[in-house]
XYZ file of N, CA and C in Angstrom:
870
model
N 93.100 268.425 71.752
C 91.919 267.866 72.402
C 92.352 267.179 73.686
N 91.623 267.398 74.739
C 92.017 266.875 76.040
C 91.792 265.371 76.105
N 92.788 264.634 76.608
C 92.697 263.191 76.737
C 92.175 262.837 78.116
N 90.957 262.259 78.182
C 90.335 261.957 79.475
C 90.462 260.488 79.851
N 91.174 259.681 79.061
C 91.196 258.250 79.315
C 91.803 257.923 80.667
N 92.912 258.610 81.019
C 93.536 258.348 82.310
C 92.668 258.856 83.447
N 91.873 259.899 83.197
C 91.027 260.448 84.250
C 89.851 259.536 84.544
N 89.380 258.785 83.524
C 88.207 257.949 83.728
C 88.458 256.931 84.814
N 89.634 256.263 84.767
C 89.949 255.266 85.782
C 90.050 255.893 87.156
N 90.737 257.041 87.246
C 90.903 257.712 88.530
C 89.561 258.168 89.087
N 88.732 258.776 88.238
C 87.451 259.278 88.717
C 86.552 258.132 89.138
N 86.626 256.972 88.426
C 85.832 255.813 88.828
C 86.276 255.334 90.201
N 87.613 255.343 90.433
C 88.134 254.958 91.739
C 87.599 255.865 92.823
N 87.570 257.176 92.544
C 87.063 258.121 93.533
C 85.581 257.907 93.783
N 84.812 257.644 92.717
C 83.387 257.426 92.886
C 83.120 256.157 93.669
N 83.957 255.106 93.451
C 83.758 253.844 94.155
C 84.014 253.989 95.645
N 85.064 254.740 96.005
C 85.372 254.940 97.428
C 86.078 256.278 97.577
N 85.319 257.314 97.864
C 85.876 258.659 97.970
C 86.894 258.777 99.090
N 86.891 257.839 100.038
C 87.746 257.975 101.210
C 89.110 257.338 101.007
N 89.287 256.562 99.940
C 90.513 255.805 99.746
C 91.504 256.571 98.876
N 92.744 256.623 99.345
C 93.821 257.213 98.552
C 94.710 256.080 98.072
N 94.931 255.979 96.767
C 95.795 254.933 96.228
C 96.999 255.557 95.549
N 98.017 254.719 95.372
C 99.251 255.214 94.749
C 99.039 255.629 93.304
N 97.921 255.219 92.707
C 97.636 255.556 91.311
C 96.847 256.854 91.153
N 96.468 257.469 92.258
C 95.706 258.709 92.165
C 96.553 259.799 91.524
N 95.963 260.532 90.604
C 96.678 261.589 89.878
C 96.500 262.924 90.608
N 97.625 263.514 91.019
C 97.617 264.748 91.799
C 98.372 265.826 91.037
N 97.807 267.031 90.978
C 98.473 268.134 90.307
C 98.535 269.382 91.160
N 99.556 270.186 90.938
C 99.712 271.470 91.620
C 99.912 272.558 90.573
N 99.089 273.589 90.642
C 99.312 274.790 89.844
C 99.911 275.819 90.782
N 101.191 276.077 90.631
C 101.945 276.876 91.588
C 102.969 275.992 92.275
N 104.191 276.493 92.423
C 105.289 275.665 92.925
C 106.015 276.319 94.094
N 105.289 277.115 94.886
C 105.892 277.788 96.031
C 106.124 276.851 97.202
N 106.528 277.431 98.331
C 106.863 276.623 99.508
C 105.694 275.799 100.013
N 104.480 276.380 99.987
C 103.333 275.652 100.491
C 103.012 274.449 99.610
N 103.054 274.652 98.305
C 102.818 273.542 97.378
C 103.868 272.455 97.578
N 105.124 272.864 97.731
C 106.192 271.880 97.910
C 106.025 271.122 99.218
N 105.664 271.838 100.287
C 105.477 271.182 101.576
C 104.374 270.137 101.524
N 103.262 270.481 100.905
C 102.143 269.542 100.821
C 102.495 268.367 99.904
N 103.129 268.662 98.771
C 103.548 267.592 97.868
C 104.524 266.649 98.568
N 105.444 267.216 99.326
C 106.439 266.419 100.036
C 105.786 265.517 101.076
N 104.789 266.057 101.791
C 104.078 265.256 102.774
C 103.365 264.080 102.136
N 102.677 264.345 101.026
C 101.958 263.280 100.315
C 102.929 262.218 99.817
N 104.052 262.657 99.236
C 105.018 261.710 98.683
C 105.729 260.925 99.777
N 106.107 261.592 100.860
C 106.818 260.921 101.943
C 105.973 259.817 102.559
N 104.673 260.029 102.592
C 103.769 259.026 103.165
C 103.676 257.785 102.293
N 104.067 257.896 101.017
C 103.941 256.779 100.091
C 102.535 256.572 99.571
N 101.637 257.523 99.891
C 100.244 257.353 99.480
C 100.058 257.551 97.981
N 100.918 258.374 97.382
C 100.839 258.647 95.952
C 102.239 258.536 95.365
N 102.346 257.876 94.228
C 103.638 257.751 93.553
C 104.030 259.080 92.908
N 105.310 259.442 92.955
C 105.736 260.692 92.303
C 105.465 260.693 90.803
N 105.391 259.513 90.203
C 105.090 259.442 88.771
C 103.644 259.823 88.478
N 102.820 259.915 89.512
C 101.421 260.308 89.348
C 101.162 261.712 89.878
N 102.226 262.512 89.928
C 102.111 263.891 90.390
C 102.752 264.811 89.358
N 102.150 265.978 89.161
C 102.670 266.965 88.218
C 102.474 268.359 88.792
N 103.410 269.255 88.507
C 103.335 270.624 89.032
C 103.701 271.610 87.936
N 103.033 272.759 87.946
C 103.321 273.800 86.961
C 103.685 275.102 87.653
N 104.481 275.910 86.951
C 104.832 277.260 87.401
C 105.260 278.042 86.167
N 105.102 279.374 86.190
C 105.443 280.169 85.009
C 106.943 280.230 84.722
N 107.763 280.020 85.766
C 109.216 280.012 85.566
C 109.783 278.723 86.148
N 111.059 278.473 85.863
C 111.709 277.249 86.335
C 112.288 277.387 87.741
N 112.154 278.553 88.359
C 112.843 278.812 89.624
C 112.583 277.753 90.693
N 111.317 277.386 90.903
C 110.970 276.474 91.984
C 110.714 275.041 91.529
N 110.803 274.789 90.239
C 110.434 273.465 89.733
C 111.497 272.371 89.948
N 112.800 272.689 89.939
C 113.786 271.615 90.085
C 113.621 270.780 91.350
N 113.233 271.379 92.466
C 113.101 270.595 93.706
C 111.982 269.567 93.598
N 110.942 269.869 92.817
C 109.908 268.867 92.553
C 110.465 267.772 91.654
N 111.204 268.190 90.643
C 111.779 267.240 89.699
C 112.722 266.263 90.402
N 113.448 266.751 91.400
C 114.354 265.891 92.167
C 113.617 264.792 92.914
N 112.341 265.026 93.217
C 111.522 264.012 93.896
C 110.820 263.086 92.901
N 111.102 263.244 91.606
C 110.498 262.387 90.603
C 109.166 262.880 90.085
N 108.814 264.134 90.427
C 107.540 264.717 90.016
C 107.687 265.352 88.637
N 106.688 265.157 87.792
C 106.699 265.782 86.468
C 106.501 267.290 86.597
N 107.159 268.055 85.751
C 107.045 269.507 85.798
C 106.623 270.037 84.433
N 105.986 271.200 84.447
C 105.548 271.839 83.209
C 105.358 273.324 83.481
N 105.342 274.101 82.442
C 105.012 275.516 82.558
C 103.645 275.808 81.947
N 102.899 274.746 81.686
C 101.566 274.864 81.084
C 100.519 274.389 82.100
N 99.718 275.307 82.609
C 98.745 274.960 83.642
C 97.701 273.958 83.158
N 97.293 274.087 81.889
C 96.288 273.169 81.351
C 96.778 271.723 81.388
N 98.079 271.524 81.235
C 98.631 270.163 81.265
C 98.434 269.520 82.634
N 98.546 270.327 83.694
C 98.307 269.805 85.041
C 96.879 269.295 85.164
N 95.917 270.078 84.677
C 94.512 269.690 84.764
C 94.255 268.431 83.943
N 94.819 268.376 82.755
C 94.606 267.238 81.872
C 95.167 265.945 82.445
N 96.211 266.036 83.289
C 96.884 264.837 83.792
C 96.569 264.560 85.255
N 95.580 265.260 85.834
C 95.274 265.105 87.251
C 93.777 264.959 87.483
N 93.448 264.415 88.634
C 92.058 264.400 89.101
C 91.898 265.375 90.259
N 92.821 265.329 91.214
C 92.832 266.303 92.308
C 93.844 267.385 91.944
N 93.374 268.625 91.816
C 94.225 269.742 91.391
C 94.290 270.779 92.500
N 95.491 271.008 93.039
C 95.695 272.031 94.064
C 96.036 273.351 93.383
N 95.235 274.372 93.660
C 95.468 275.711 93.137
C 96.285 276.468 94.175
N 97.597 276.562 93.948
C 98.527 277.110 94.938
C 99.177 278.379 94.412
N 98.334 279.342 94.022
C 98.834 280.613 93.493
C 98.372 281.752 94.395
N 98.978 282.926 94.223
C 98.590 284.098 95.000
C 97.143 284.484 94.684
N 96.434 285.046 95.676
C 95.011 285.371 95.463
C 94.739 286.217 94.229
N 95.615 287.180 93.925
C 95.349 288.069 92.793
C 95.519 287.368 91.446
N 96.077 286.158 91.457
C 96.265 285.410 90.216
C 95.160 284.390 89.960
N 94.287 284.190 90.934
C 93.302 283.111 90.840
C 92.391 283.271 89.634
N 91.840 284.464 89.441
C 90.913 284.665 88.323
C 91.576 284.344 86.985
N 92.796 284.814 86.816
C 93.498 284.593 85.549
C 93.761 283.106 85.309
N 94.192 282.417 86.368
C 94.509 281.001 86.233
C 93.247 280.181 85.967
N 92.169 280.473 86.688
C 90.937 279.715 86.476
C 90.355 279.974 85.090
N 90.468 281.183 84.605
C 90.019 281.484 83.242
C 90.821 280.653 82.242
N 92.094 280.496 82.524
C 92.998 279.767 81.641
C 92.681 278.266 81.607
N 92.379 277.682 82.779
C 92.206 276.224 82.847
C 90.751 275.776 82.751
N 89.819 276.713 82.818
C 88.409 276.375 82.957
C 87.920 275.415 81.871
N 88.374 275.600 80.653
C 87.902 274.764 79.548
C 88.332 273.310 79.705
N 89.360 273.058 80.546
C 89.869 271.699 80.755
C 89.228 271.005 81.953
N 88.544 271.767 82.788
C 87.991 271.214 84.034
C 86.685 270.488 83.747
N 86.550 269.285 84.294
C 85.334 268.489 84.134
C 84.763 268.160 85.506
N 83.637 267.476 85.520
C 83.021 267.052 86.775
C 83.817 265.952 87.458
N 84.804 265.402 86.745
C 85.649 264.361 87.337
C 86.726 264.963 88.249
N 87.005 266.250 88.103
C 88.071 266.892 88.873
C 87.597 267.299 90.269
N 88.550 267.370 91.174
C 88.361 268.047 92.458
C 89.372 269.187 92.474
N 88.885 270.419 92.510
C 89.751 271.593 92.513
C 89.891 272.076 93.956
N 91.126 272.108 94.437
C 91.404 272.476 95.829
C 92.154 273.797 95.841
N 91.499 274.866 96.287
C 92.127 276.186 96.299
C 92.799 276.452 97.636
N 94.030 276.952 97.574
C 94.781 277.334 98.763
C 94.962 278.846 98.835
N 94.221 279.593 98.031
C 94.392 281.047 97.941
C 93.646 281.756 99.059
N 94.350 282.524 99.857
C 93.752 283.225 100.999
C 92.687 284.208 100.528
N 91.542 284.161 101.175
C 90.495 285.145 100.941
C 89.611 284.888 99.742
N 89.950 283.936 98.885
C 89.145 283.660 97.688
C 88.047 282.665 98.062
N 86.803 283.121 98.004
C 85.684 282.348 98.529
C 85.268 281.213 97.602
N 84.514 280.279 98.190
C 83.914 279.198 97.419
C 83.036 279.774 96.314
N 82.250 280.795 96.637
C 81.351 281.402 95.648
C 82.131 281.926 94.447
N 83.264 282.573 94.701
C 84.090 283.088 93.611
C 84.666 281.954 92.775
N 85.151 280.932 93.430
C 85.733 279.792 92.719
C 84.694 279.123 91.833
N 83.498 278.900 92.383
C 82.453 278.225 91.612
C 81.953 279.095 90.458
N 81.979 280.383 90.661
C 81.570 281.307 89.594
C 82.539 281.251 88.413
N 83.811 281.037 88.705
C 84.840 281.066 87.673
C 85.087 279.703 87.020
N 84.520 278.644 87.602
C 84.712 277.294 87.083
C 83.423 276.790 86.437
N 83.497 275.747 85.623
C 82.284 275.211 85.008
C 81.266 274.743 86.050
N 80.005 274.747 85.679
C 78.935 274.320 86.580
C 79.199 272.894 87.066
N 78.867 272.665 88.345
C 78.962 271.353 88.985
C 80.400 270.880 89.206
N 81.360 271.807 89.124
C 82.735 271.450 89.496
C 82.810 271.212 91.001
N 83.508 270.154 91.378
C 83.710 269.868 92.812
C 84.860 270.736 93.324
N 84.538 271.628 94.243
C 85.501 272.602 94.741
C 85.698 272.423 96.243
N 86.946 272.455 96.661
C 87.316 272.465 98.080
C 88.187 273.697 98.309
N 87.878 274.449 99.343
C 88.742 275.559 99.740
C 89.536 275.134 100.965
N 90.831 275.359 100.936
C 91.706 274.870 102.000
C 92.690 275.962 102.405
N 93.012 276.011 103.689
C 94.038 276.931 104.160
C 95.067 276.155 104.987
N 96.288 276.003 104.461
C 97.370 275.378 105.223
C 98.183 276.437 105.957
N 99.268 276.017 106.600
C 100.217 276.988 107.144
C 101.638 276.511 106.902
N 102.611 277.376 107.161
C 103.998 277.126 106.768
C 104.594 275.834 107.328
N 104.292 275.422 108.584
C 104.890 274.178 109.088
C 104.510 272.917 108.306
N 103.620 273.059 107.320
C 103.355 271.924 106.426
C 104.629 271.451 105.750
N 105.609 272.370 105.564
C 106.858 271.985 104.898
C 107.628 270.972 105.739
N 107.354 270.901 107.049
C 107.982 269.921 107.941
C 106.987 268.843 108.356
N 105.833 268.815 107.682
C 104.763 267.856 107.990
C 104.255 268.024 109.419
N 104.261 269.259 109.900
C 103.710 269.601 111.208
C 102.739 270.766 111.063
N 102.006 270.789 109.962
C 101.113 271.894 109.681
C 99.766 271.771 110.359
N 98.968 272.814 110.190
C 97.565 272.826 110.606
C 96.762 273.290 109.401
N 95.864 272.444 108.926
C 95.099 272.735 107.718
C 93.612 272.648 108.026
N 92.829 273.504 107.403
C 91.389 273.423 107.521
C 90.792 273.527 106.125
N 89.731 272.777 105.888
C 89.122 272.780 104.559
C 87.607 272.833 104.661
N 86.991 273.319 103.573
C 85.539 273.401 103.487
C 85.117 273.092 102.062
N 83.926 272.507 101.924
C 83.467 272.026 100.623
C 82.539 273.014 99.942
N 82.591 273.024 98.612
C 81.655 273.789 97.816
C 80.332 273.055 97.670
N 79.457 273.603 96.851
C 78.095 273.071 96.744
C 78.034 271.710 96.071
N 79.054 271.364 95.269
C 79.047 270.085 94.555
C 80.023 269.076 95.150
N 80.636 269.419 96.266
C 81.509 268.501 97.004
C 80.896 268.293 98.380
N 81.332 267.251 99.050
C 80.723 266.970 100.349
C 81.620 266.126 101.220
N 81.000 265.316 102.056
C 81.718 264.561 103.072
C 82.728 263.591 102.456
N 82.374 262.969 101.332
C 83.298 262.010 100.712
C 84.565 262.702 100.219
N 84.382 263.850 99.566
C 85.557 264.594 99.089
C 86.389 265.103 100.261
N 85.721 265.556 101.326
C 86.454 266.025 102.505
C 87.260 264.892 103.123
N 86.662 263.713 103.225
C 87.368 262.565 103.800
C 88.549 262.161 102.940
N 88.361 262.191 101.635
C 89.461 261.904 100.715
C 90.619 262.866 100.944
N 90.311 264.169 101.026
C 91.363 265.171 101.235
C 92.018 265.010 102.604
N 91.234 264.697 103.620
C 91.813 264.470 104.951
C 92.808 263.315 104.918
N 92.424 262.226 104.267
C 93.319 261.070 104.175
C 94.567 261.396 103.358
N 94.391 262.146 102.287
C 95.515 262.507 101.429
C 96.493 263.427 102.137
N 95.956 264.379 102.931
C 96.775 265.432 103.529
C 97.217 265.137 104.956
N 96.737 264.052 105.549
C 97.066 263.768 106.949
C 98.567 263.707 107.236
N 99.425 263.284 106.284
C 100.866 263.309 106.580
C 101.416 264.718 106.771
N 100.677 265.748 106.332
C 101.157 267.130 106.420
C 100.904 267.743 107.793
N 100.110 267.074 108.642
C 99.817 267.603 109.966
C 98.364 267.418 110.336
N 97.867 268.316 111.166
C 96.467 268.284 111.597
C 95.578 268.776 110.457
N 94.543 268.007 110.122
C 93.610 268.393 109.059
C 92.198 268.369 109.620
N 91.521 269.507 109.559
C 90.153 269.628 110.054
C 89.262 270.150 108.940
N 87.952 269.921 109.076
C 86.975 270.447 108.121
C 85.912 271.224 108.882
N 85.320 272.217 108.228
C 84.294 273.015 108.887
C 83.665 273.995 107.921
N 82.788 274.858 108.422
C 82.138 275.860 107.566
C 83.141 276.881 107.053
N 82.766 277.562 105.970
C 83.720 278.436 105.289
C 84.197 279.591 106.164
N 83.336 280.114 107.054
C 83.778 281.268 107.844
C 84.910 280.908 108.803
N 85.127 279.615 109.045
C 86.270 279.206 109.852
C 87.596 279.421 109.108
N 87.553 279.413 107.780
C 88.786 279.507 107.001
C 89.524 280.806 107.290
N 88.792 281.922 107.302
C 89.438 283.216 107.557
C 89.966 283.289 108.986
N 89.214 282.734 109.941
C 89.693 282.706 111.327
C 90.949 281.849 111.440
N 90.980 280.752 110.707
C 92.166 279.887 110.692
C 93.369 280.639 110.107
N 93.108 281.460 109.096
C 94.178 282.273 108.513
C 94.796 283.168 109.582
N 93.939 283.814 110.388
C 94.434 284.677 111.455
C 95.117 283.915 112.566
N 94.541 282.760 112.922
C 95.066 281.973 114.042
C 96.334 281.216 113.681
N 96.309 280.522 112.558
C 97.376 279.574 112.254
C 98.217 279.960 111.046
N 97.588 280.520 110.008
C 98.367 280.949 108.857
C 99.279 282.099 109.220
N 98.677 283.204 109.675
C 99.462 284.353 110.143
C 100.043 284.099 111.523
N 99.379 283.255 112.299
C 99.799 282.994 113.676
C 101.209 282.460 113.793
N 101.672 281.756 112.773
C 103.054 281.268 112.778
C 104.019 282.438 112.944
N 103.761 283.533 112.228
C 104.634 284.712 112.346
C 104.534 285.341 113.728
N 103.335 285.294 114.333
C 103.185 285.844 115.680
C 104.052 285.063 116.668
N 104.095 283.752 116.494
C 104.933 282.912 117.361
C 106.409 283.249 117.169
N 106.796 283.535 115.923
C 108.192 283.889 115.672
C 108.566 285.201 116.366
N 107.633 286.149 116.376
C 107.886 287.411 117.080
C 108.066 287.143 118.574
N 107.230 286.268 119.135
C 107.348 285.922 120.553
C 108.685 285.247 120.836
N 109.080 284.320 119.935
C 110.367 283.636 120.113
C 111.527 284.624 120.059
N 111.439 285.559 119.121
C 112.471 286.572 118.987
C 112.567 287.427 120.251
N 111.411 287.817 120.778
C 111.386 288.646 121.985
C 111.940 287.883 123.190
N 111.580 286.595 123.307
C 112.123 285.788 124.410
C 113.644 285.713 124.336
N 114.158 285.451 123.124
C 115.608 285.341 122.969
C 116.294 286.671 123.274
N 115.684 287.767 122.835
C 116.277 289.080 123.093
C 116.254 289.403 124.586
N 115.223 288.935 125.277
C 115.188 289.115 126.727
C 116.330 288.388 127.404
N 116.624 287.174 126.919
C 117.734 286.410 127.494
C 119.071 287.065 127.181
N 119.187 287.629 125.972
C 120.417 288.351 125.617
C 120.608 289.551 126.542
N 119.522 290.248 126.820
C 119.587 291.391 127.740
C 120.093 290.972 129.114
N 119.748 289.741 129.505
C 120.168 289.222 130.802
C 121.525 288.528 130.760
N 122.233 288.596 129.590
C 123.613 288.134 129.534
C 123.867 286.854 128.769
N 122.845 286.235 128.154
C 123.054 284.980 127.424
C 123.492 285.266 125.987
N 124.388 284.475 125.422
C 124.774 284.650 124.015
C 123.562 284.504 123.089
N 123.528 285.318 122.022
C 122.364 285.370 121.165
C 122.010 284.051 120.494
N 123.019 283.337 119.942
C 122.744 282.080 119.240
C 122.166 281.041 120.186
N 122.711 280.978 121.389
C 122.206 280.033 122.380
C 120.782 280.396 122.791
N 120.536 281.674 122.990
C 119.196 282.126 123.377
C 118.170 281.757 122.314
N 118.549 281.895 121.056
C 117.621 281.561 119.966
C 117.308 280.072 119.948
N 118.334 279.236 120.140
C 118.109 277.781 120.155
C 117.206 277.378 121.308
N 117.443 277.963 122.468
C 116.634 277.599 123.636
C 115.205 278.107 123.489
N 115.035 279.294 122.927
C 113.681 279.815 122.689
C 112.910 278.902 121.741
N 113.566 278.455 120.675
C 112.918 277.556 119.711
C 112.519 276.243 120.372
N 113.426 275.670 121.168
C 113.124 274.406 121.828
C 112.027 274.571 122.875
N 112.026 275.701 123.551
C 110.988 275.972 124.551
C 109.609 276.008 123.903
N 109.499 276.688 122.764
C 108.217 276.779 122.070
C 107.808 275.420 121.527
N 108.777 274.663 120.983
C 108.473 273.321 120.483
C 107.966 272.422 121.602
N 108.669 272.393 122.715
C 108.271 271.540 123.833
C 106.928 271.928 124.409
N 106.705 273.238 124.572
C 105.425 273.710 125.097
C 104.283 273.330 124.154
N 104.520 273.452 122.844
C 103.503 273.093 121.866
C 103.166 271.617 121.895
N 104.185 270.782 122.022
C 103.944 269.339 122.084
C 103.155 268.961 123.334
N 103.494 269.576 124.453
C 102.732 269.314 125.677
C 101.269 269.727 125.517
N 101.056 270.874 124.924
C 99.700 271.378 124.724
C 98.912 270.451 123.800
N 99.564 269.991 122.734
C 98.882 269.116 121.776
C 98.654 267.709 122.328
N 99.678 267.139 122.957
C 99.652 265.708 123.262
C 99.037 265.361 124.604
N 99.022 266.303 125.558
C 98.404 265.995 126.847
C 96.904 266.222 126.831
N 96.426 267.060 125.922
C 94.997 267.367 125.888
C 94.567 268.333 126.978
N 95.536 268.876 127.710
C 95.203 269.823 128.780
C 94.989 271.217 128.201
N 94.188 272.015 128.895
C 93.977 273.403 128.495
C 95.240 274.219 128.783
N 95.466 275.297 128.020
C 96.639 276.143 128.288
C 96.703 276.608 129.744
N 95.542 276.959 130.300
C 95.531 277.448 131.687
C 96.012 276.371 132.656
N 95.673 275.106 132.376
C 96.125 274.016 133.252
C 97.642 273.879 133.208
N 98.192 273.873 132.009
C 99.638 273.728 131.876
C 100.369 274.934 132.464
N 99.796 276.111 132.258
C 100.394 277.309 132.846
C 100.440 277.184 134.368
N 99.351 276.684 134.946
C 99.306 276.518 136.393
C 100.330 275.531 136.922
N 100.686 274.542 136.092
C 101.681 273.552 136.521
C 103.095 274.143 136.568
N 103.302 275.232 135.817
C 104.619 275.875 135.807
C 104.740 276.895 136.940
N 103.619 277.531 137.266
C 103.641 278.592 138.285
C 103.731 278.022 139.692
N 104.527 278.653 140.527
C 104.545 278.371 141.960
C 104.311 279.686 142.697
N 103.692 279.629 143.879
C 103.409 280.861 144.620
C 104.672 281.691 144.859
N 104.627 282.918 144.418
C 105.751 283.822 144.635
C 106.967 283.534 143.786
N 106.837 282.641 142.785
C 107.988 282.218 142.004
C 108.272 283.105 140.802
N 109.233 282.665 140.003
C 109.678 283.462 138.858
C 108.592 283.577 137.779
N 107.885 282.487 137.532
C 106.936 282.465 136.412
C 105.776 283.416 136.628
N 105.212 283.433 137.842
C 104.066 284.313 138.084
C 104.482 285.778 138.005
N 105.710 286.068 138.391
C 106.203 287.439 138.245
C 106.352 287.810 136.757
N 106.866 286.860 135.974
C 106.982 287.112 134.544
C 105.625 287.258 133.871
N 104.659 286.415 134.265
C 103.304 286.515 133.714
C 102.653 287.850 134.059
N 102.908 288.317 135.260
C 102.354 289.621 135.660
C 102.904 290.719 134.745
N 104.194 290.635 134.410
C 104.784 291.622 133.506
C 104.125 291.563 132.125
N 103.839 290.362 131.655
C 103.153 290.215 130.367
C 101.747 290.820 130.414
N 101.026 290.563 131.495
C 99.671 291.099 131.620
C 99.682 292.622 131.708
N 100.660 293.178 132.406
C 100.777 294.630 132.496
C 101.009 295.246 131.126
N 101.710 294.497 130.276
C 102.023 294.994 128.930
C 100.883 294.783 127.934
N 99.833 294.140 128.375
C 98.685 293.929 127.494
C 98.913 292.857 126.440
N 99.732 291.858 126.754
C 100.064 290.845 125.759
C 98.830 290.083 125.283
N 97.955 289.688 126.189
C 96.784 288.893 125.830
C 95.910 289.644 124.818
N 95.635 290.912 125.113
C 94.811 291.716 124.203
C 95.517 291.944 122.875
N 96.845 292.115 122.919
C 97.599 292.338 121.690
C 97.531 291.120 120.771
N 97.644 289.929 121.347
C 97.591 288.702 120.549
C 96.195 288.502 119.973
N 95.172 288.700 120.787
C 93.801 288.589 120.291
C 93.556 289.587 119.162
N 94.093 290.799 119.330
C 93.943 291.825 118.304
C 94.657 291.463 117.016
N 95.808 290.800 117.132
C 96.558 290.381 115.941
C 95.786 289.333 115.151
N 95.203 288.356 115.851
C 94.399 287.326 115.181
C 93.179 287.959 114.513
N 92.542 288.889 115.215
C 91.377 289.578 114.649
C 91.751 290.378 113.404
N 92.862 291.118 113.469
C 93.280 291.952 112.331
C 93.615 291.098 111.113
N 94.298 289.980 111.335
C 94.647 289.099 110.220
C 93.395 288.452 109.622
N 92.447 288.088 110.480
C 91.191 287.491 110.007
C 90.410 288.493 109.162
N 90.305 289.721 109.646
C 89.571 290.755 108.909
C 90.231 291.041 107.563
N 91.561 291.009 107.536
C 92.260 291.232 106.275
C 91.964 290.106 105.289
N 91.897 288.876 105.790
C 91.552 287.750 104.914
C 90.161 287.932 104.331
N 89.244 288.436 105.141
C 87.880 288.688 104.652
C 87.862 289.792 103.601
N 88.693 290.810 103.816
C 88.790 291.890 102.824
C 89.300 291.379 101.489
N 90.288 290.483 101.549
C 90.837 289.907 100.317
C 89.757 289.158 99.543
N 88.852 288.521 100.290
C 87.784 287.756 99.666
C 86.765 288.621 98.955
N 86.704 289.904 99.272
C 85.738 290.789 98.647
C 86.269 291.471 97.397
N 87.564 291.308 97.140
C 88.185 291.994 95.993
C 87.979 291.193 94.705
């Protein structure tokens, strides 16, 4: 029989002030992959939640020791995570969502907030598979969350709202930028930022290979390409200037940069990048229909 005594205090705290995160809040993760670890690490590093109030499950022990090293409880029983948590992050592959929700559904109450990180799995599907009036949040993070420099977007189900969104924003803010919006933004975010991380890596690889072609050692070229992308990203984020403005500050009439930009435009880089974001977004939508 499920013990709800510990959940009563936590749920009362959430009802009293949905926006406040306390060290006593019970957090659970179903799934122990890199994304789950990155988000858990961000929450723990911030000190907002004690590791003794966090639990994670996975079918094998492969990824669990790193959580255990941080003082987090581990289990191979998904229902135990639900029983010992109020906020439950569903961090499994999309094709496993139905099976996992069927497994834990009997343990889920109206006191829980279920946060799905599964690409393409819609709010409608989640609510269909969970008990009526379950508070559901759909969220899409990206890989840099593991370094607390991620970009996350979330959207609420029919029984969750602004208070739950604010709670999640406060909880996840150590992981990076956290935004909320309508559900159709989630798939676009997947194309832009989830898959977009890999697009940036391809660009970095190409830049480094270009430098190697021009005579620079490969390891040095890779380090400089990485630092160039990091610095450019920080300028874009922290100055508040548009990309076109910053680009204009680098270009000089007849200089090296405008010649390089012309080569990129001739190669159709802009259209290729837009097409990549579109293709990844459409694929996320396809996953949601399966």
